CSV table of C-alpha atoms in Angstrom, one decimal:
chain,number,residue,atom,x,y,z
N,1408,UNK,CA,38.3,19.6,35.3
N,1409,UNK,CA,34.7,18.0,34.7
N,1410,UNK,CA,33.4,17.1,31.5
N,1411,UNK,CA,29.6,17.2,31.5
N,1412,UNK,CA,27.7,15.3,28.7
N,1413,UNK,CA,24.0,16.1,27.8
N,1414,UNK,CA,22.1,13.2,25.7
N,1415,UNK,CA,19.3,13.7,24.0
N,1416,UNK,CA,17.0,11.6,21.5
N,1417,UNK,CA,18.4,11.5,18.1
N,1418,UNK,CA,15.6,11.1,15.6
N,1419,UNK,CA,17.1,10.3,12.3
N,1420,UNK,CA,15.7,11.8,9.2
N,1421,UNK,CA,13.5,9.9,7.1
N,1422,UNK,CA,11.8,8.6,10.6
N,1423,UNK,CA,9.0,10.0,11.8
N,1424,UNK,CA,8.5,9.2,15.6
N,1425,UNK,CA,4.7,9.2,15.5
N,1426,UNK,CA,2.7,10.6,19.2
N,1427,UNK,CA,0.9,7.6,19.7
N,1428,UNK,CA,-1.9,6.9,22.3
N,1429,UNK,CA,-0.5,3.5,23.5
N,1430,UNK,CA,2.7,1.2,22.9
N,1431,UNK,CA,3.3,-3.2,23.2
N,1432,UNK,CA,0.5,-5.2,24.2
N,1433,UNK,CA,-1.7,-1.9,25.2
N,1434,UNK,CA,-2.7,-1.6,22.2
N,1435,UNK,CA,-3.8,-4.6,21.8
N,1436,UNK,CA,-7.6,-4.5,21.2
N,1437,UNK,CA,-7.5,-0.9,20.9
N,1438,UNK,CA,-8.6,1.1,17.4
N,1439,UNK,CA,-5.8,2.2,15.0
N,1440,UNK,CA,-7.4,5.4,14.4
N,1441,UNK,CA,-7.6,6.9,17.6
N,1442,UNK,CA,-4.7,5.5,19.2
N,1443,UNK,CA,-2.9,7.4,16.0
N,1444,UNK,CA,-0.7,3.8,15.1
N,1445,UNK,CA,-2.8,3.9,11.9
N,1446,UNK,CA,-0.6,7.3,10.8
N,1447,UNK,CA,2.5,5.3,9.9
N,1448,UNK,CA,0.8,2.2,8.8
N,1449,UNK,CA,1.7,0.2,6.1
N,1450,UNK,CA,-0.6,-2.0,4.0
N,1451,UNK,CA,1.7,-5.9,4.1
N,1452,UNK,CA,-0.7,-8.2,2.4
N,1453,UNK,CA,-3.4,-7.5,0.3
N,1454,UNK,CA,-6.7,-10.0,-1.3
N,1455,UNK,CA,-8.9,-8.4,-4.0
N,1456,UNK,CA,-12.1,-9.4,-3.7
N,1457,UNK,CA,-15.0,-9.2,-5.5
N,1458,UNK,CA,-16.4,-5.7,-4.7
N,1459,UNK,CA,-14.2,-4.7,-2.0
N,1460,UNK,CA,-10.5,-5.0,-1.2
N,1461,UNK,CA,-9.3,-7.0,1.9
N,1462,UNK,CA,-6.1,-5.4,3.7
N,1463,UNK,CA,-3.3,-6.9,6.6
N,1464,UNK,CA,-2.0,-3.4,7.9
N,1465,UNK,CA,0.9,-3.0,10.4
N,1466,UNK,CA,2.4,0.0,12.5
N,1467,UNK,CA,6.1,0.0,13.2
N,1468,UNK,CA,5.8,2.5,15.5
N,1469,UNK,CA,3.3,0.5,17.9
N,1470,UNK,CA,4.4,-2.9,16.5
N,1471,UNK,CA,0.6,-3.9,15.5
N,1472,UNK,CA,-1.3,-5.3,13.0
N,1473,UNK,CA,-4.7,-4.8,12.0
N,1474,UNK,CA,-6.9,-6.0,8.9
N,1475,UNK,CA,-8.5,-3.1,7.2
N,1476,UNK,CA,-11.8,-4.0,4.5
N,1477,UNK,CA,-13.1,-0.9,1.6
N,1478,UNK,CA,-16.3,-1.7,0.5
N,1479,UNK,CA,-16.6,-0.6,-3.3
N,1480,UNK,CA,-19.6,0.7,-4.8
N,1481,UNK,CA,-21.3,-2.2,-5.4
N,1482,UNK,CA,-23.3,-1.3,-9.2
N,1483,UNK,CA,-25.3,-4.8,-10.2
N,1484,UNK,CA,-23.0,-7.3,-8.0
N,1485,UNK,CA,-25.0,-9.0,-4.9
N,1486,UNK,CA,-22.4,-10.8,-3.7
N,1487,UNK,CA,-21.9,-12.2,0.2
N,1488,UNK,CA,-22.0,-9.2,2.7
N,1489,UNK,CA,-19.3,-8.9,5.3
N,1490,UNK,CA,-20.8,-10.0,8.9
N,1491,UNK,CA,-17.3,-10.2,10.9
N,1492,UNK,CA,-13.6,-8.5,9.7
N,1493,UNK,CA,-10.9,-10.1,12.0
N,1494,UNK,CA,-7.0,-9.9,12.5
N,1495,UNK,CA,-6.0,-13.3,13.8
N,1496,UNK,CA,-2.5,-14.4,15.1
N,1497,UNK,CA,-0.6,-17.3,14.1
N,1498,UNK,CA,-1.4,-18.4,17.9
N,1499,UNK,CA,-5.3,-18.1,17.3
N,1500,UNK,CA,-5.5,-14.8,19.3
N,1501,UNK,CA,-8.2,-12.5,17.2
N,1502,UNK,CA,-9.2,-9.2,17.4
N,1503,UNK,CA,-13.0,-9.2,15.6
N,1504,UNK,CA,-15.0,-6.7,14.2
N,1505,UNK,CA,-18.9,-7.4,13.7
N,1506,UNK,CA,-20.6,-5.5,11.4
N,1507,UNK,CA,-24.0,-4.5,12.2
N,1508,UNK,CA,-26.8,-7.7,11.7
N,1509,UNK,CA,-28.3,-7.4,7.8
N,1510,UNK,CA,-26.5,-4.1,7.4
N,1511,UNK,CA,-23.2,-5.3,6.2
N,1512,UNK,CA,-20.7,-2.4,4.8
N,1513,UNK,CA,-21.8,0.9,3.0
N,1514,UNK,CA,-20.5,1.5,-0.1
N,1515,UNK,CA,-17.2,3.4,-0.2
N,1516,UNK,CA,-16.6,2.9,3.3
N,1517,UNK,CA,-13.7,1.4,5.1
N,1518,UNK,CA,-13.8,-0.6,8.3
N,1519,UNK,CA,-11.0,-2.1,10.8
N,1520,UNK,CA,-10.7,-4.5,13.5
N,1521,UNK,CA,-8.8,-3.9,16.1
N,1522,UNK,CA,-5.1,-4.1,16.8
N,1523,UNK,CA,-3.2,-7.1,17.9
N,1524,UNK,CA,0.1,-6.2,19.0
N,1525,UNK,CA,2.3,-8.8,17.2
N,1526,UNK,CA,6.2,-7.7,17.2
N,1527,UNK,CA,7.3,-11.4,16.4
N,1528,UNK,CA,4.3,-13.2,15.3
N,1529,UNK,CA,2.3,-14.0,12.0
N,1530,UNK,CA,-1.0,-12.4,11.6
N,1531,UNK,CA,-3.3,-12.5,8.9
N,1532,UNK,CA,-7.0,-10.9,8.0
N,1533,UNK,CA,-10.1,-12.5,7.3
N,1534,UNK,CA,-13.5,-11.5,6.6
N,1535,UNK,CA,-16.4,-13.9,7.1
N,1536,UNK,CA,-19.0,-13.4,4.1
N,1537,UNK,CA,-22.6,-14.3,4.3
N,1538,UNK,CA,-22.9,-17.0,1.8
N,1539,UNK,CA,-26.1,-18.0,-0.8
N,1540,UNK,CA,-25.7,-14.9,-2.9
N,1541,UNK,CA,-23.8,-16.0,-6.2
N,1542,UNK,CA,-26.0,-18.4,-7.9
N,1543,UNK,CA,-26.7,-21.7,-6.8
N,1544,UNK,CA,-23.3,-23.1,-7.7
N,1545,UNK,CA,-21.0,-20.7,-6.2
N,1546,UNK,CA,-23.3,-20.6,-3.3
N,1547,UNK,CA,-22.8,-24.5,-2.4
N,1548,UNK,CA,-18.6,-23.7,-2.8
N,1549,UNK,CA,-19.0,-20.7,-0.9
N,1550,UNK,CA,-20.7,-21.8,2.1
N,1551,UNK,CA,-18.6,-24.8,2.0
N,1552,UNK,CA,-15.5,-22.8,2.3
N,1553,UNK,CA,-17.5,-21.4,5.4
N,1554,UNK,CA,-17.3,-17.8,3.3
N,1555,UNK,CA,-14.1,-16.8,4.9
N,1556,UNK,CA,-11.5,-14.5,2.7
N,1557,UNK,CA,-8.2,-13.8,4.1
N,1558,UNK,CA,-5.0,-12.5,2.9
N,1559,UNK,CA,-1.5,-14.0,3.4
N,1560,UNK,CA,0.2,-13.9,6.9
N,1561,UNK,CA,2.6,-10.9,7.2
C-alpha cells in the first residue's frame, strides 16, 4: 500500500503574501512603488518637521526599508527646501533621492528614496534641507547642523 502526500503553501490568515516585483538584495535600489513592497509597508520611525513629515518605512514582505518625506502645504512658512531624501544603513550604505535643483517638493506631495534591503541591519532616514531660510539665527544653527533631519534607526 502507498501513501501519497501532496504539500502545498499554507498562508495563514491575517497574512497577506503580497506579489512583489523583487525579493533580498534585488530590491535593493529599486522603487517601493513599483516593485509593490510599498503595499504591506509599515511606517517604524517617524520626525515631524516643520512643514512636512519625515518617514523610516519597511516591507516585511521584501525585508526593505525606505524613508518616505510629505510635503505639507506650506501657507506663510519659508523654511529650508528638501534637496536630497536618503535611507542610509547603519553600515553607511545609502540609497538617495535628489530632488530637482531650486524646485524642492510640491506641496501635498510625497516623495521616496529607494529601498535598501536591510533584514538585520539599522537604517534610518534623512533629508538634507537647504539652509539660510529661518532668520539669521536659526540660519547660523541650521547650516551648522549641515541641515540634515533624520528619524531614529529602526
Amino acid at each position: 500500500m502507498a501513501i501519497t502526500a501532496v504539500l502545498s503553501p499554507v498562508v495563514l490568515a491575517g497574512e497577506a503574501q503580497a506579489d512583489v516585483g523583487c525579493y533580498g538584495d534585488y530590491c535593493s535600489g529599486m522603487d517601493p512603488g513599483t516593485t509593490r513592497c510599498a503595499e504591506d509597508a509599515k511606517t517604524i520611525a517617524v520626525k515631524e518637521l516643520t512643514g512636512a513629515i519625515l518617514e523610516l518605512r519597511y516591507s516585511p514582505t521584501c525585508k526593505t526599508n525606505w524613508a518616505r518625506y510629505h510635503q505639507y502645504p506650506r501657507g506663510w512658512y519659508f523654511g529650508g527646501s528638501p534637496l536630497a531624501l536618503r535611507a542610509v544603513q547603519d553600515t553607511g550604505y545609502t540609497q538617495t533621492y535628489t530632488f530637482k535643483l531650486n524646485e524642492g517638493a510640491k506641496e501635498n506631495e510625497t516623495y521616496w528614496s529607494p529601498m535598501i534591503y536591510s533584514p538585520v541591519k539599522l537604517v534610518r532616514a534623512e533629508v538634507a534641507l537647504s539652509c539660510g531660510d529661518k532668520g539669521i539665527l536659526a540660519s547660523i544653527a541650521d547650516c551648522a547642523m549641515n541641515g540634515v533631519e533624520k528619524t531614529a534607526a529602526g
